[in-house]
């Protein structure tokens, strides 16, 4: 069985093989895993794999690859076979990582403080001063607890002799810990018995330590200690991870525009006002963090953040400027720095790396060009890694010339033959092959020193012969299993075991107003799409029907289409225009434009909406009819699909969302839109439709069935208006929408004071005073006044909420440079 | 006796916004720097509308800064700096023989055990004053092998004045050195960046100096360029002379008619007023500078 499974397993060809010490002889710490795996039937493996894939899909794990044709939502590529590491080997790695993190923190403290390393000539000043990651305004800042480096990650590779080497250090805003967590959740359930029996160390405690340490180090004051996770936004390649970590750690996920600086402190804009922020776990590059003192062209930053960091009024993890240590140019100096600061040799070596700025290194590099890899000395200077061995004569000459002119811009690194580890063959899961792997490990600063996550993110090369493992290049990943030498602390769960009252308060206060505004507009656009689709459907259906004089509602529906903006006022060919508004994006108020707007808002809410919402909207956007000219029949089918999908969306909101304040905004947004549209339809019916049939109005309001079941007659004004205006049981009636909106507003007012329900009160009273017997006629002035008034009140409520809650979130930032 | 001069400098910056600005964070480099040859007798900064918060401080390069925040809605921001400054003559001592320029040169990877960071900080390329092949070639014409540093510096200063046309319309605050080389025109900021690029490309340290120049029209004299706005010039360093300032815009040493605000690697380090405003769509900037001898 084992032989069969491993028939395609490649020879290591000089590489270290993680699994085998000799052909078909597994290393001791792998033997149990591989024996059990080979005892599982092909069907059994496939079943587990399918379950794992389902878990990944359900949790919505994605990774954005900028150049990927599949675009924003590439599913996470996980190979379910873990990388297993023996306990004694891990202990050595762990000690090395702790030492490196400790050393880097000291180096950062010096570079942004006394700079004795530069003054005494331990590091060439040009090496540091030439880094775009060296942030001059950060010098002299007071970092809480003396910690610059809160989260550290190292990219490791194993050489043919079995030793681990550090390929690169991640000191700015290391990504991957969240993906490692997600991998663990999936893989531990794929092999639950092995996971338990092998005594694999749990990674959950690492995240608890991160959360608690940030809180302990953070400055205090102005209420509960609040930590936020700062993301550049949904377009970032690891946005999913930001959302995942924020949820897992219980931190609000914020963008730069959600924060503001007042009185030398950082505040989060929420619908209940400003909340002091004490700690920021940032996933945004530091150069983009403050347009006042750092990159002026950054629209992502928080104006004044650098000054808060300087005062020490906020903890920023990692401290601004820590990215300076990501330069490979520094690696060659680490042994000396370790002796200097720690009085000990470096335990975990870096892969041999030279900064070509040193004349001796430059000469060596020129001599051994073929054996080396060349990278930018300043990671801010993006150029592709150059493999000396790939260069032809022309390429070599060009490189030599560049090295001679600007040697300081390059680092030369030895090429590592990375180890290989077993992976399941895609689509043939009963077969095992091998791929090159790299391992990213993580450490977190705690008040008792650095603690390493027992595990990490194993990255897998995308094809059999790739020398770089990178998510950006489309590689995959694995869970990393570190075996423990002692008993595993399995009592520790991944979720918080105790929720205190103060946590509850924090969660409610922790919604940035931007999110609330997006929810409000989600409600409005969703309803607007629905209104547009129904209007177009009714209009196009009317065109299909043979003229039946009394039933003909064509004129009023076209008038409504004009009033609503889906038809130009002077349109001469309404048929064509209605079709265009249904499927073409070029029409500014057409259905596709509104769906795009809905998609945009939903995109910004990705971390708060279930994947089902997203899939439903995507289904419409990716529909073959969307954006294309279509026949009348295809268009009508498309409009039907819209009405159904939008109903599904509103079902998710109704049944699937917690009814907190955020939900109320979504609901109010939808009601505003529906009320305004409904009133507009009535206004048009009163003026243009007095002499036409009314079935169009009923079908627009989705009330045809109700009407027929009640009256069994062709529509007449009195019963129609009763159903559409005053019937409190009809969810599309004016009175229903108005009272429901008033109720939503009243709930908001419990927490936030006046929110505009007073605007509605007078209109509701006028509506209720209408006498059904006498006043439910299209020409009645009281009825008309009431409908006119309600339509303007709907917009007034929207304006009121915008003024009251969303203005704070508006961020049209302009940077200015004066001479 | 050392020659001395005193000046009153008025520097008014006026932003007019197309829409109301709801809040603004600003960072001002408007207080003249105190040095061994420049004393700040008085300095007053008036900001309208009044900031809710303001805090003086200093920057990486040792310049005085003021950070302030405005919270009230405003359509216009006026920042008026009024300073009285006394300047002593500080041109290099002509009795010291200037050494060959190579004495002050260093490659990025050559560094010793005792480093003067105040020099090294200015030797490395910065975004607006980068190391360029073109700047090396242009600079090399003045810096021939073994030429005395002061001589070479003055030659480069004068060549820039001759080869480039002063033209306020040709460039913006973000124009890059490579572009100035092809345009052959620009303003003081451009010429300063270009000269710094030349020096750094040669391995020499160079500072960008922000300040003012006295406009003293004499009959028949050449018009002083850059006097009606804030001015910028360059300081170079040589172990024998220390820092010496040169004005490539006017082709001469910068001495007693120059009032120094501060220095950095380039314009963006010492922008007189930089900031972020919330709410405006477009803005108009008007700057008025007056230097009165006292």
mmCIF file of N, CA, C and O in Angstrom, chain A residues 712-753:
data_model
loop_
_atom_site.group_PDB
_atom_site.id
_atom_site.type_symbol
_atom_site.label_atom_id
_atom_site.label_comp_id
_atom_site.label_asym_id
_atom_site.label_seq_id
_atom_site.Cartn_x
_atom_site.Cartn_y
_atom_site.Cartn_z
ATOM 1 N N UNK A 712 -61.383 39.780 -6.212
ATOM 2 C CA UNK A 712 -61.818 39.044 -7.385
ATOM 3 C C UNK A 712 -62.375 39.966 -8.472
ATOM 4 O O UNK A 712 -63.337 39.645 -9.159
ATOM 5 N N UNK A 713 -61.805 41.135 -8.592
ATOM 6 C CA UNK A 713 -62.335 42.073 -9.581
ATOM 7 C C UNK A 713 -61.182 42.854 -10.162
ATOM 8 O O UNK A 713 -60.074 42.831 -9.627
ATOM 9 N N UNK A 714 -61.439 43.553 -11.219
ATOM 10 C CA UNK A 714 -60.350 44.357 -11.767
ATOM 11 C C UNK A 714 -60.074 45.524 -10.828
ATOM 12 O O UNK A 714 -60.956 45.982 -10.103
ATOM 13 N N UNK A 715 -58.853 45.970 -10.761
ATOM 14 C CA UNK A 715 -58.445 46.958 -9.756
ATOM 15 C C UNK A 715 -59.225 48.269 -9.859
ATOM 16 O O UNK A 715 -59.421 48.787 -10.949
ATOM 17 N N UNK A 716 -59.619 48.745 -8.722
ATOM 18 C CA UNK A 716 -60.265 50.063 -8.668
ATOM 19 C C UNK A 716 -59.559 50.877 -7.607
ATOM 20 O O UNK A 716 -58.925 50.347 -6.711
ATOM 21 N N UNK A 717 -59.688 52.181 -7.708
ATOM 22 C CA UNK A 717 -58.904 53.065 -6.839
ATOM 23 C C UNK A 717 -59.060 52.797 -5.353
ATOM 24 O O UNK A 717 -58.058 52.644 -4.646
ATOM 25 N N UNK A 718 -60.323 52.777 -4.888
ATOM 26 C CA UNK A 718 -60.496 52.690 -3.433
ATOM 27 C C UNK A 718 -59.821 51.463 -2.825
ATOM 28 O O UNK A 718 -58.972 51.592 -1.938
ATOM 29 N N UNK A 719 -60.148 50.249 -3.308
ATOM 30 C CA UNK A 719 -59.495 49.085 -2.689
ATOM 31 C C UNK A 719 -57.976 49.058 -2.935
ATOM 32 O O UNK A 719 -57.214 48.615 -2.059
ATOM 33 N N UNK A 720 -57.534 49.532 -4.108
ATOM 34 C CA UNK A 720 -56.099 49.527 -4.374
ATOM 35 C C UNK A 720 -55.377 50.444 -3.392
ATOM 36 O O UNK A 720 -54.371 50.074 -2.776
ATOM 37 N N UNK A 721 -55.918 51.647 -3.234
ATOM 38 C CA UNK A 721 -55.253 52.584 -2.324
ATOM 39 C C UNK A 721 -55.329 52.113 -0.880
ATOM 40 O O UNK A 721 -54.399 52.308 -0.100
ATOM 41 N N UNK A 722 -56.411 51.480 -0.535
ATOM 42 C CA UNK A 722 -56.506 50.951 0.819
ATOM 43 C C UNK A 722 -55.385 49.927 1.056
ATOM 44 O O UNK A 722 -54.695 49.973 2.065
ATOM 45 N N UNK A 723 -55.194 49.064 0.051
ATOM 46 C CA UNK A 723 -54.168 48.024 0.179
ATOM 47 C C UNK A 723 -52.761 48.619 0.183
ATOM 48 O O UNK A 723 -51.891 48.197 0.952
ATOM 49 N N UNK A 724 -52.522 49.617 -0.668
ATOM 50 C CA UNK A 724 -51.155 50.130 -0.843
ATOM 51 C C UNK A 724 -50.799 51.250 0.121
ATOM 52 O O UNK A 724 -49.640 51.554 0.315
ATOM 53 N N UNK A 725 -51.809 51.891 0.708
ATOM 54 C CA UNK A 725 -51.492 53.010 1.603
ATOM 55 C C UNK A 725 -51.801 52.669 3.058
ATOM 56 O O UNK A 725 -50.934 52.773 3.918
ATOM 57 N N UNK A 726 -53.013 52.239 3.308
ATOM 58 C CA UNK A 726 -53.436 52.173 4.705
ATOM 59 C C UNK A 726 -53.433 50.786 5.321
ATOM 60 O O UNK A 726 -53.617 50.646 6.527
ATOM 61 N N UNK A 727 -53.236 49.746 4.525
ATOM 62 C CA UNK A 727 -53.325 48.395 5.069
ATOM 63 C C UNK A 727 -52.063 48.042 5.875
ATOM 64 O O UNK A 727 -51.003 47.784 5.314
ATOM 65 N N UNK A 728 -52.230 48.034 7.172
ATOM 66 C CA UNK A 728 -51.080 47.792 8.042
ATOM 67 C C UNK A 728 -50.549 46.374 7.970
ATOM 68 O O UNK A 728 -49.480 46.062 8.486
ATOM 69 N N UNK A 729 -51.311 45.465 7.316
ATOM 70 C CA UNK A 729 -50.855 44.075 7.219
ATOM 71 C C UNK A 729 -50.062 43.830 5.938
ATOM 72 O O UNK A 729 -49.415 42.801 5.807
ATOM 73 N N UNK A 730 -50.114 44.775 5.003
ATOM 74 C CA UNK A 730 -49.388 44.603 3.741
ATOM 75 C C UNK A 730 -47.974 45.177 3.887
ATOM 76 O O UNK A 730 -47.813 46.385 4.043
ATOM 77 N N UNK A 731 -46.941 44.324 3.836
ATOM 78 C CA UNK A 731 -45.579 44.821 4.092
ATOM 79 C C UNK A 731 -45.120 45.848 3.053
ATOM 80 O O UNK A 731 -44.085 46.469 3.221
ATOM 81 N N UNK A 732 -45.868 46.001 1.965
ATOM 82 C CA UNK A 732 -45.457 47.011 0.997
ATOM 83 C C UNK A 732 -46.320 48.262 1.087
ATOM 84 O O UNK A 732 -46.166 49.168 0.279
ATOM 85 N N UNK A 733 -47.210 48.318 2.067
ATOM 86 C CA UNK A 733 -48.040 49.519 2.154
ATOM 87 C C UNK A 733 -47.249 50.664 2.783
ATOM 88 O O UNK A 733 -46.282 50.451 3.512
ATOM 89 N N UNK A 734 -47.715 51.880 2.479
ATOM 90 C CA UNK A 734 -47.046 53.068 2.994
ATOM 91 C C UNK A 734 -47.067 53.068 4.518
ATOM 92 O O UNK A 734 -46.048 53.323 5.164
ATOM 93 N N UNK A 735 -48.212 52.746 5.078
ATOM 94 C CA UNK A 735 -48.314 52.828 6.539
ATOM 95 C C UNK A 735 -47.411 51.781 7.202
ATOM 96 O O UNK A 735 -46.768 52.049 8.217
ATOM 97 N N UNK A 736 -47.301 50.611 6.601
ATOM 98 C CA UNK A 736 -46.439 49.568 7.159
ATOM 99 C C UNK A 736 -44.987 50.027 7.177
ATOM 100 O O UNK A 736 -44.294 49.947 8.196
ATOM 101 N N UNK A 737 -44.507 50.519 6.046
ATOM 102 C CA UNK A 737 -43.110 50.949 5.956
ATOM 103 C C UNK A 737 -42.817 52.116 6.894
ATOM 104 O O UNK A 737 -41.772 52.158 7.541
ATOM 105 N N UNK A 738 -43.782 53.045 6.946
ATOM 106 C CA UNK A 738 -43.548 54.230 7.765
ATOM 107 C C UNK A 738 -43.483 53.877 9.250
ATOM 108 O O UNK A 738 -42.578 54.325 9.960
ATOM 109 N N UNK A 739 -44.422 53.063 9.695
ATOM 110 C CA UNK A 739 -44.401 52.731 11.129
ATOM 111 C C UNK A 739 -43.193 51.856 11.468
ATOM 112 O O UNK A 739 -42.596 52.010 12.529
ATOM 113 N N UNK A 740 -42.842 50.970 10.541
ATOM 114 C CA UNK A 740 -41.679 50.127 10.815
ATOM 115 C C UNK A 740 -40.408 50.975 10.896
ATOM 116 O O UNK A 740 -39.542 50.758 11.750
ATOM 117 N N UNK A 741 -40.308 51.973 10.010
ATOM 118 C CA UNK A 741 -39.124 52.835 10.053
ATOM 119 C C UNK A 741 -39.103 53.620 11.361
ATOM 120 O O UNK A 741 -38.061 53.771 11.991
ATOM 121 N N UNK A 742 -40.276 54.103 11.763
ATOM 122 C CA UNK A 742 -40.352 54.848 13.026
ATOM 123 C C UNK A 742 -39.912 53.947 14.185
ATOM 124 O O UNK A 742 -39.212 54.391 15.100
ATOM 125 N N UNK A 743 -40.298 52.676 14.125
ATOM 126 C CA UNK A 743 -39.934 51.758 15.208
ATOM 127 C C UNK A 743 -38.414 51.531 15.220
ATOM 128 O O UNK A 743 -37.779 51.526 16.279
ATOM 129 N N UNK A 744 -37.824 51.358 14.037
ATOM 130 C CA UNK A 744 -36.361 51.202 13.952
ATOM 131 C C UNK A 744 -35.652 52.427 14.534
ATOM 132 O O UNK A 744 -34.707 52.315 15.309
ATOM 133 N N UNK A 745 -36.149 53.601 14.127
ATOM 134 C CA UNK A 745 -35.520 54.834 14.611
ATOM 135 C C UNK A 745 -35.660 54.954 16.120
ATOM 136 O O UNK A 745 -34.721 55.371 16.808
ATOM 137 N N UNK A 746 -36.841 54.566 16.621
ATOM 138 C CA UNK A 746 -37.055 54.663 18.066
ATOM 139 C C UNK A 746 -36.058 53.780 18.809
ATOM 140 O O UNK A 746 -35.540 54.157 19.864
ATOM 141 N N UNK A 747 -35.759 52.596 18.245
ATOM 142 C CA UNK A 747 -34.781 51.710 18.892
ATOM 143 C C UNK A 747 -33.399 52.353 18.920
ATOM 144 O O UNK A 747 -32.672 52.284 19.909
ATOM 145 N N UNK A 748 -33.041 52.982 17.816
ATOM 146 C CA UNK A 748 -31.752 53.663 17.773
ATOM 147 C C UNK A 748 -31.699 54.778 18.805
ATOM 148 O O UNK A 748 -30.681 55.016 19.447
ATOM 149 N N UNK A 749 -32.832 55.446 18.943
ATOM 150 C CA UNK A 749 -32.864 56.601 19.838
ATOM 151 C C UNK A 749 -32.654 56.216 21.292
ATOM 152 O O UNK A 749 -32.211 57.032 22.086
ATOM 153 N N UNK A 750 -32.943 54.971 21.624
ATOM 154 C CA UNK A 750 -32.685 54.505 22.990
ATOM 155 C C UNK A 750 -31.204 54.677 23.319
ATOM 156 O O UNK A 750 -30.840 55.015 24.440
ATOM 157 N N UNK A 751 -30.337 54.443 22.343
ATOM 158 C CA UNK A 751 -28.901 54.543 22.605
ATOM 159 C C UNK A 751 -28.302 55.879 22.212
ATOM 160 O O UNK A 751 -27.331 56.311 22.797
ATOM 161 N N UNK A 752 -28.857 56.512 21.187
ATOM 162 C CA UNK A 752 -28.120 57.655 20.620
ATOM 163 C C UNK A 752 -28.874 58.980 20.671
ATOM 164 O O UNK A 752 -28.430 59.953 20.064
ATOM 165 N N UNK A 753 -30.041 59.028 21.332
ATOM 166 C CA UNK A 753 -30.785 60.287 21.310
ATOM 167 C C UNK A 753 -31.437 60.477 19.950
ATOM 168 O O UNK A 753 -31.475 59.564 19.139
#
